[in-house]
Amino acid sequence: MASDNIFSGLKVVDFASLIAGPSAAVILSDFGADVIKVEPPSGDLLRIGNKLPATAGLRGCLHPWHLANRNKRGMALDLKVAKRPAGPRKARQMG
């Protein structure tokens, strides 16, 4: 069906966290957009939510993180510039 990839060719950079922003970006990715999820080096709050005291017994990433980030490529980007020389910021691929 041609409508399955209506956003094919669209590139989206997703800096959002928690629910509304990632949900909108995942819908775009479901319909063919190339979405790159950008997280801080410490990880998105949904990704690290299992390390919070109320969910400490869970292992790995939380299921809602997987749902909100399916069909996306990912990377961590440190946007803090304090005490750093001018130049490109460090980025690394997230698994």
Tab-separated table of N, CA, C and O in Angstrom:
chain	number	residue	atom	x	y	z
A	1	MET	N	0.847	-1.175	0.000
A	1	MET	CA	0.000	0.000	0.000
A	1	MET	C	0.893	1.238	0.000
A	1	MET	O	1.792	1.370	0.820
A	2	ALA	N	0.660	2.188	-0.880
A	2	ALA	CA	1.507	3.375	-1.029
A	2	ALA	C	1.454	4.274	0.203
A	2	ALA	O	2.412	4.961	0.516
A	3	SER	N	0.349	4.293	0.919
A	3	SER	CA	0.217	5.183	2.071
A	3	SER	C	1.045	4.728	3.272
A	3	SER	O	1.211	5.469	4.220
A	4	ASP	N	1.584	3.480	3.240
A	4	ASP	CA	2.405	2.990	4.350
A	4	ASP	C	3.669	3.823	4.544
A	4	ASP	O	4.183	3.909	5.631
A	5	ASN	N	4.196	4.401	3.477
A	5	ASN	CA	5.434	5.162	3.569
A	5	ASN	C	5.216	6.608	3.152
A	5	ASN	O	6.014	7.180	2.431
A	6	ILE	N	4.162	7.208	3.644
A	6	ILE	CA	3.803	8.569	3.265
A	6	ILE	C	4.887	9.583	3.639
A	6	ILE	O	5.052	10.589	2.972
A	7	PHE	N	5.670	9.313	4.697
A	7	PHE	CA	6.720	10.232	5.126
A	7	PHE	C	8.109	9.769	4.687
A	7	PHE	O	9.118	10.247	5.204
A	8	SER	N	8.166	8.850	3.738
A	8	SER	CA	9.439	8.378	3.221
A	8	SER	C	10.238	9.559	2.674
A	8	SER	O	9.710	10.400	1.958
A	9	GLY	N	11.501	9.643	3.051
A	9	GLY	CA	12.346	10.761	2.634
A	9	GLY	C	12.397	11.895	3.642
A	9	GLY	O	13.261	12.757	3.567
A	10	LEU	N	11.477	11.911	4.607
A	10	LEU	CA	11.464	12.935	5.651
A	10	LEU	C	12.477	12.555	6.729
A	10	LEU	O	12.522	11.417	7.181
A	11	LYS	N	13.317	13.485	7.135
A	11	LYS	CA	14.291	13.248	8.200
A	11	LYS	C	13.856	14.039	9.429
A	11	LYS	O	13.555	15.215	9.336
A	12	VAL	N	13.820	13.379	10.577
A	12	VAL	CA	13.354	13.974	11.823
A	12	VAL	C	14.409	13.747	12.895
A	12	VAL	O	14.933	12.644	13.036
A	13	VAL	N	14.723	14.793	13.651
A	13	VAL	CA	15.609	14.660	14.804
A	13	VAL	C	14.744	14.824	16.047
A	13	VAL	O	14.110	15.848	16.239
A	14	ASP	N	14.711	13.785	16.863
A	14	ASP	CA	13.842	13.727	18.040
A	14	ASP	C	14.657	14.004	19.301
A	14	ASP	O	15.422	13.168	19.750
A	15	PHE	N	14.500	15.215	19.864
A	15	PHE	CA	15.166	15.591	21.113
A	15	PHE	C	14.215	15.443	22.307
A	15	PHE	O	14.583	15.758	23.422
A	16	ALA	N	13.007	15.005	22.072
A	16	ALA	CA	11.977	14.958	23.113
A	16	ALA	C	12.211	13.793	24.073
A	16	ALA	O	12.920	12.841	23.773
A	17	SER	N	11.568	13.879	25.232
A	17	SER	CA	11.613	12.782	26.193
A	17	SER	C	10.221	12.608	26.790
A	17	SER	O	9.349	13.442	26.612
A	18	LEU	N	10.064	11.517	27.462
A	18	LEU	CA	8.804	11.107	28.075
A	18	LEU	C	7.765	10.752	27.027
A	18	LEU	O	8.042	9.907	26.204
A	19	ILE	N	6.599	11.366	26.947
A	19	ILE	CA	5.522	10.742	26.186
A	19	ILE	C	5.148	11.432	24.874
A	19	ILE	O	5.244	10.836	23.808
A	20	ALA	N	4.734	12.663	24.895
A	20	ALA	CA	4.148	13.304	23.712
A	20	ALA	C	5.107	13.414	22.530
A	20	ALA	O	4.775	13.020	21.411
A	21	GLY	N	6.305	13.944	22.746
A	21	GLY	CA	7.261	14.121	21.652
A	21	GLY	C	7.706	12.813	21.033
A	21	GLY	O	7.633	12.643	19.813
A	22	PRO	N	8.183	11.852	21.836
A	22	PRO	CA	8.578	10.569	21.259
A	22	PRO	C	7.427	9.840	20.570
A	22	PRO	O	7.629	9.161	19.573
A	23	SER	N	6.214	10.000	21.089
A	23	SER	CA	5.059	9.358	20.461
A	23	SER	C	4.789	9.937	19.085
A	23	SER	O	4.494	9.211	18.137
A	24	ALA	N	4.899	11.251	18.960
A	24	ALA	CA	4.708	11.885	17.650
A	24	ALA	C	5.798	11.434	16.679
A	24	ALA	O	5.513	11.114	15.517
A	25	ALA	N	7.037	11.364	17.156
A	25	ALA	CA	8.136	10.951	16.285
A	25	ALA	C	8.013	9.491	15.874
A	25	ALA	O	8.356	9.128	14.749
A	26	VAL	N	7.517	8.632	16.759
A	26	VAL	CA	7.375	7.223	16.405
A	26	VAL	C	6.273	7.032	15.360
A	26	VAL	O	6.375	6.160	14.494
A	27	ILE	N	5.248	7.849	15.397
A	27	ILE	CA	4.210	7.775	14.361
A	27	ILE	C	4.808	8.165	13.013
A	27	ILE	O	4.546	7.517	11.994
A	28	LEU	N	5.638	9.213	13.008
A	28	LEU	CA	6.310	9.590	11.763
A	28	LEU	C	7.197	8.453	11.271
A	28	LEU	O	7.219	8.146	10.074
A	29	SER	N	7.905	7.785	12.177
A	29	SER	CA	8.763	6.672	11.766
A	29	SER	C	7.943	5.485	11.283
A	29	SER	O	8.362	4.773	10.372
A	30	ASP	N	6.785	5.260	11.886
A	30	ASP	CA	5.912	4.174	11.431
A	30	ASP	C	5.479	4.365	9.985
A	30	ASP	O	5.215	3.395	9.278
A	31	PHE	N	5.404	5.609	9.555
A	31	PHE	CA	4.981	5.912	8.189
A	31	PHE	C	6.154	6.279	7.287
A	31	PHE	O	5.979	6.962	6.283
A	32	GLY	N	7.360	5.842	7.657
A	32	GLY	CA	8.482	5.925	6.746
A	32	GLY	C	9.515	7.000	6.988
A	32	GLY	O	10.530	7.035	6.298
A	33	ALA	N	9.311	7.902	7.939
A	33	ALA	CA	10.303	8.949	8.201
A	33	ALA	C	11.565	8.338	8.806
A	33	ALA	O	11.509	7.336	9.517
A	34	ASP	N	12.700	8.934	8.504
A	34	ASP	CA	13.973	8.536	9.092
A	34	ASP	C	14.150	9.367	10.364
A	34	ASP	O	14.444	10.552	10.301
A	35	VAL	N	13.932	8.743	11.521
A	35	VAL	CA	13.949	9.455	12.804
A	35	VAL	C	15.210	9.088	13.572
A	35	VAL	O	15.541	7.919	13.729
A	36	ILE	N	15.900	10.112	14.064
A	36	ILE	CA	17.075	9.921	14.909
A	36	ILE	C	16.738	10.436	16.299
A	36	ILE	O	16.444	11.607	16.489
A	37	LYS	N	16.756	9.543	17.268
A	37	LYS	CA	16.497	9.882	18.664
A	37	LYS	C	17.804	10.349	19.296
A	37	LYS	O	18.793	9.629	19.280
A	38	VAL	N	17.826	11.569	19.831
A	38	VAL	CA	19.014	12.127	20.471
A	38	VAL	C	18.769	12.179	21.973
A	38	VAL	O	17.776	12.743	22.423
A	39	GLU	N	19.665	11.547	22.718
A	39	GLU	CA	19.552	11.491	24.174
A	39	GLU	C	20.784	12.100	24.816
A	39	GLU	O	21.853	12.128	24.203
A	40	PRO	N	20.667	12.552	26.066
A	40	PRO	CA	21.872	12.969	26.794
A	40	PRO	C	22.724	11.728	27.075
A	40	PRO	O	22.209	10.601	27.046
A	41	PRO	N	24.003	11.885	27.350
A	41	PRO	CA	24.859	10.726	27.631
A	41	PRO	C	24.344	9.836	28.764
A	41	PRO	O	24.584	8.643	28.763
A	42	SER	N	23.615	10.402	29.706
A	42	SER	CA	23.072	9.598	30.806
A	42	SER	C	21.882	8.747	30.371
A	42	SER	O	21.493	7.831	31.074
A	43	GLY	N	21.301	9.036	29.224
A	43	GLY	CA	20.167	8.273	28.714
A	43	GLY	C	18.847	8.994	28.927
A	43	GLY	O	18.709	9.827	29.817
A	44	ASP	N	17.888	8.693	28.085
A	44	ASP	CA	16.535	9.232	28.197
A	44	ASP	C	15.927	8.763	29.513
A	44	ASP	O	16.237	7.673	29.995
A	45	LEU	N	15.053	9.568	30.116
A	45	LEU	CA	14.450	9.204	31.398
A	45	LEU	C	13.701	7.879	31.309
A	45	LEU	O	13.762	7.069	32.233
A	46	LEU	N	13.009	7.622	30.193
A	46	LEU	CA	12.325	6.336	30.058
A	46	LEU	C	13.309	5.175	29.972
A	46	LEU	O	13.023	4.077	30.410
A	47	ARG	N	14.465	5.412	29.364
A	47	ARG	CA	15.466	4.350	29.233
A	47	ARG	C	16.041	3.982	30.607
A	47	ARG	O	16.284	2.827	30.905
A	48	ILE	N	16.281	4.986	31.445
A	48	ILE	CA	16.923	4.736	32.740
A	48	ILE	C	15.916	4.667	33.886
A	48	ILE	O	16.307	4.564	35.037
A	49	GLY	N	14.628	4.704	33.580
A	49	GLY	CA	13.600	4.695	34.618
A	49	GLY	C	13.637	3.471	35.507
A	49	GLY	O	13.216	3.513	36.657
A	50	ASN	N	14.177	2.367	34.987
A	50	ASN	CA	14.262	1.154	35.803
A	50	ASN	C	15.302	1.266	36.905
A	50	ASN	O	15.360	0.434	37.785
A	51	LYS	N	16.121	2.315	36.865
A	51	LYS	CA	17.120	2.510	37.926
A	51	LYS	C	16.585	3.385	39.057
A	51	LYS	O	17.253	3.588	40.055
A	52	LEU	N	15.368	3.913	38.877
A	52	LEU	CA	14.752	4.714	39.934
A	52	LEU	C	14.292	3.787	41.049
A	52	LEU	O	13.957	2.627	40.806
A	53	PRO	N	14.235	4.260	42.291
A	53	PRO	CA	13.917	3.378	43.427
A	53	PRO	C	12.638	2.557	43.279
A	53	PRO	O	12.618	1.393	43.636
A	54	ALA	N	11.582	3.115	42.717
A	54	ALA	CA	10.309	2.381	42.647
A	54	ALA	C	10.370	1.213	41.658
A	54	ALA	O	9.553	0.301	41.722
A	55	THR	N	11.314	1.228	40.719
A	55	THR	CA	11.388	0.170	39.709
A	55	THR	C	12.742	-0.526	39.705
A	55	THR	O	13.115	-1.131	38.711
A	56	ALA	N	13.450	-0.471	40.814
A	56	ALA	CA	14.825	-0.968	40.866
A	56	ALA	C	14.955	-2.453	40.551
A	56	ALA	O	16.010	-2.898	40.138
A	57	GLY	N	13.912	-3.236	40.690
A	57	GLY	CA	14.005	-4.666	40.425
A	57	GLY	C	13.945	-5.019	38.951
A	57	GLY	O	14.246	-6.142	38.565
A	58	LEU	N	13.571	-4.083	38.089
A	58	LEU	CA	13.476	-4.367	36.661
A	58	LEU	C	14.848	-4.345	36.012
A	58	LEU	O	15.737	-3.633	36.446
A	59	ARG	N	15.014	-5.115	34.944
A	59	ARG	CA	16.300	-5.159	34.242
A	59	ARG	C	16.152	-4.573	32.851
A	59	ARG	O	15.101	-4.647	32.245
A	60	GLY	N	17.242	-4.028	32.332
A	60	GLY	CA	17.235	-3.502	30.973
A	60	GLY	C	16.407	-2.235	30.858
A	60	GLY	O	16.083	-1.593	31.846
A	61	CYS	N	16.089	-1.871	29.628
A	61	CYS	CA	15.278	-0.682	29.368
A	61	CYS	C	13.814	-1.004	29.623
A	61	CYS	O	13.371	-2.135	29.439
A	62	LEU	N	13.069	-0.001	30.015
A	62	LEU	CA	11.648	-0.198	30.259
A	62	LEU	C	10.897	-0.381	28.947
A	62	LEU	O	11.254	0.201	27.920
A	63	HIS	N	9.853	-1.186	28.972
A	63	HIS	CA	9.044	-1.456	27.781
A	63	HIS	C	8.497	-0.180	27.136
A	63	HIS	O	8.530	-0.060	25.911
A	64	PRO	N	8.015	0.810	27.897
A	64	PRO	CA	7.541	2.042	27.254
A	64	PRO	C	8.624	2.740	26.433
A	64	PRO	O	8.331	3.349	25.413
A	65	TRP	N	9.891	2.633	26.852
A	65	TRP	CA	10.967	3.231	26.061
A	65	TRP	C	11.064	2.552	24.705
A	65	TRP	O	11.200	3.201	23.677
A	66	HIS	N	10.956	1.226	24.703
A	66	HIS	CA	11.008	0.491	23.438
A	66	HIS	C	9.829	0.858	22.534
A	66	HIS	O	9.994	1.005	21.320
A	67	LEU	N	8.661	1.009	23.112
A	67	LEU	CA	7.489	1.388	22.314
A	67	LEU	C	7.635	2.792	21.717
A	67	LEU	O	7.290	3.025	20.565
A	68	ALA	N	8.154	3.719	22.502
A	68	ALA	CA	8.265	5.112	22.054
A	68	ALA	C	9.446	5.336	21.122
A	68	ALA	O	9.555	6.409	20.525
A	69	ASN	N	10.322	4.346	20.962
A	69	ASN	CA	11.513	4.556	20.146
A	69	ASN	C	11.726	3.490	19.076
A	69	ASN	O	12.809	3.389	18.511
A	70	ARG	N	10.692	2.731	18.766
A	70	ARG	CA	10.823	1.744	17.698
A	70	ARG	C	11.021	2.458	16.360
A	70	ARG	O	10.585	3.593	16.188
A	71	ASN	N	11.677	1.808	15.451
A	71	ASN	CA	11.940	2.331	14.098
A	71	ASN	C	12.813	3.576	14.098
A	71	ASN	O	12.836	4.304	13.118
A	72	LYS	N	13.498	3.864	15.194
A	72	LYS	CA	14.345	5.052	15.263
A	72	LYS	C	15.805	4.631	15.373
A	72	LYS	O	16.118	3.610	15.964
A	73	ARG	N	16.667	5.452	14.790
A	73	ARG	CA	18.091	5.310	15.065
A	73	ARG	C	18.363	6.179	16.285
A	73	ARG	O	17.587	7.065	16.590
A	74	GLY	N	19.461	5.933	16.985
A	74	GLY	CA	19.701	6.700	18.193
A	74	GLY	C	21.134	7.124	18.358
A	74	GLY	O	22.046	6.523	17.802
A	75	MET	N	21.308	8.179	19.123
A	75	MET	CA	22.642	8.646	19.471
A	75	MET	C	22.569	9.444	20.756
A	75	MET	O	21.515	9.947	21.123
A	76	ALA	N	23.696	9.504	21.459
A	76	ALA	CA	23.805	10.352	22.646
A	76	ALA	C	24.611	11.573	22.251
A	76	ALA	O	25.573	11.474	21.492
A	77	LEU	N	24.204	12.721	22.755
A	77	LEU	CA	24.874	13.967	22.418
A	77	LEU	C	24.983	14.805	23.671
A	77	LEU	O	23.986	15.073	24.340
A	78	ASP	N	26.179	15.202	24.005
A	78	ASP	CA	26.414	16.034	25.171
A	78	ASP	C	26.361	17.493	24.732
A	78	ASP	O	27.254	17.978	24.046
A	79	LEU	N	25.309	18.196	25.109
A	79	LEU	CA	25.122	19.583	24.703
A	79	LEU	C	25.703	20.580	25.695
A	79	LEU	O	25.661	21.778	25.457
A	80	LYS	N	26.231	20.098	26.803
A	80	LYS	CA	26.825	21.001	27.790
A	80	LYS	C	28.171	21.481	27.271
A	80	LYS	O	28.994	20.693	26.824
A	81	VAL	N	28.383	22.782	27.352
A	81	VAL	CA	29.628	23.343	26.838
A	81	VAL	C	30.485	23.956	27.937
A	81	VAL	O	31.558	24.459	27.661
A	82	ALA	N	30.034	23.916	29.175
A	82	ALA	CA	30.798	24.497	30.280
A	82	ALA	C	32.147	23.776	30.421
A	82	ALA	O	32.226	22.558	30.354
A	83	LYS	N	33.199	24.532	30.580
A	83	LYS	CA	34.546	24.017	30.791
A	83	LYS	C	35.067	23.179	29.629
A	83	LYS	O	35.847	22.261	29.803
A	84	ARG	N	34.595	23.461	28.432
A	84	ARG	CA	35.070	22.740	27.255
A	84	ARG	C	35.532	23.744	26.218
A	84	ARG	O	34.950	24.805	26.070
A	85	PRO	N	36.549	23.395	25.470
A	85	PRO	CA	36.985	24.289	24.398
A	85	PRO	C	35.956	24.311	23.270
A	85	PRO	O	35.153	23.397	23.128
A	86	ALA	N	35.980	25.381	22.480
A	86	ALA	CA	35.084	25.471	21.325
A	86	ALA	C	35.432	24.362	20.344
A	86	ALA	O	36.574	23.970	20.203
A	87	GLY	N	34.460	23.865	19.676
A	87	GLY	CA	34.683	22.805	18.694
A	87	GLY	C	33.516	21.848	18.696
A	87	GLY	O	32.516	22.056	19.370
A	88	PRO	N	33.629	20.794	17.912
A	88	PRO	CA	32.513	19.844	17.819
A	88	PRO	C	32.253	19.150	19.148
A	88	PRO	O	33.172	18.871	19.906
A	89	ARG	N	31.005	18.900	19.414
A	89	ARG	CA	30.620	18.205	20.640
A	89	ARG	C	30.709	16.694	20.411
A	89	ARG	O	30.564	16.222	19.301
A	90	LYS	N	30.924	15.970	21.487
A	90	LYS	CA	31.054	14.530	21.395
A	90	LYS	C	29.694	13.885	21.138
A	90	LYS	O	28.708	14.247	21.745
A	91	ALA	N	29.687	12.911	20.280
A	91	ALA	CA	28.477	12.127	20.015
A	91	ALA	C	28.878	10.662	19.944
A	91	ALA	O	29.965	10.331	19.499
A	92	ARG	N	27.998	9.797	20.383
A	92	ARG	CA	28.264	8.374	20.249
A	92	ARG	C	26.965	7.664	19.931
A	92	ARG	O	25.888	8.107	20.315
A	93	GLN	N	27.053	6.580	19.222
A	93	GLN	CA	25.884	5.804	18.836
A	93	GLN	C	25.343	5.062	20.045
A	93	GLN	O	26.101	4.557	20.857
A	94	MET	N	24.023	5.024	20.161
A	94	MET	CA	23.373	4.280	21.227
A	94	MET	C	22.906	2.948	20.671
A	94	MET	O	22.485	2.865	19.533
A	95	GLY	N	22.952	1.899	21.476
A	95	GLY	CA	22.538	0.563	21.035
A	95	GLY	C	21.124	0.265	21.353
A	95	GLY	O	20.340	0.915	21.894
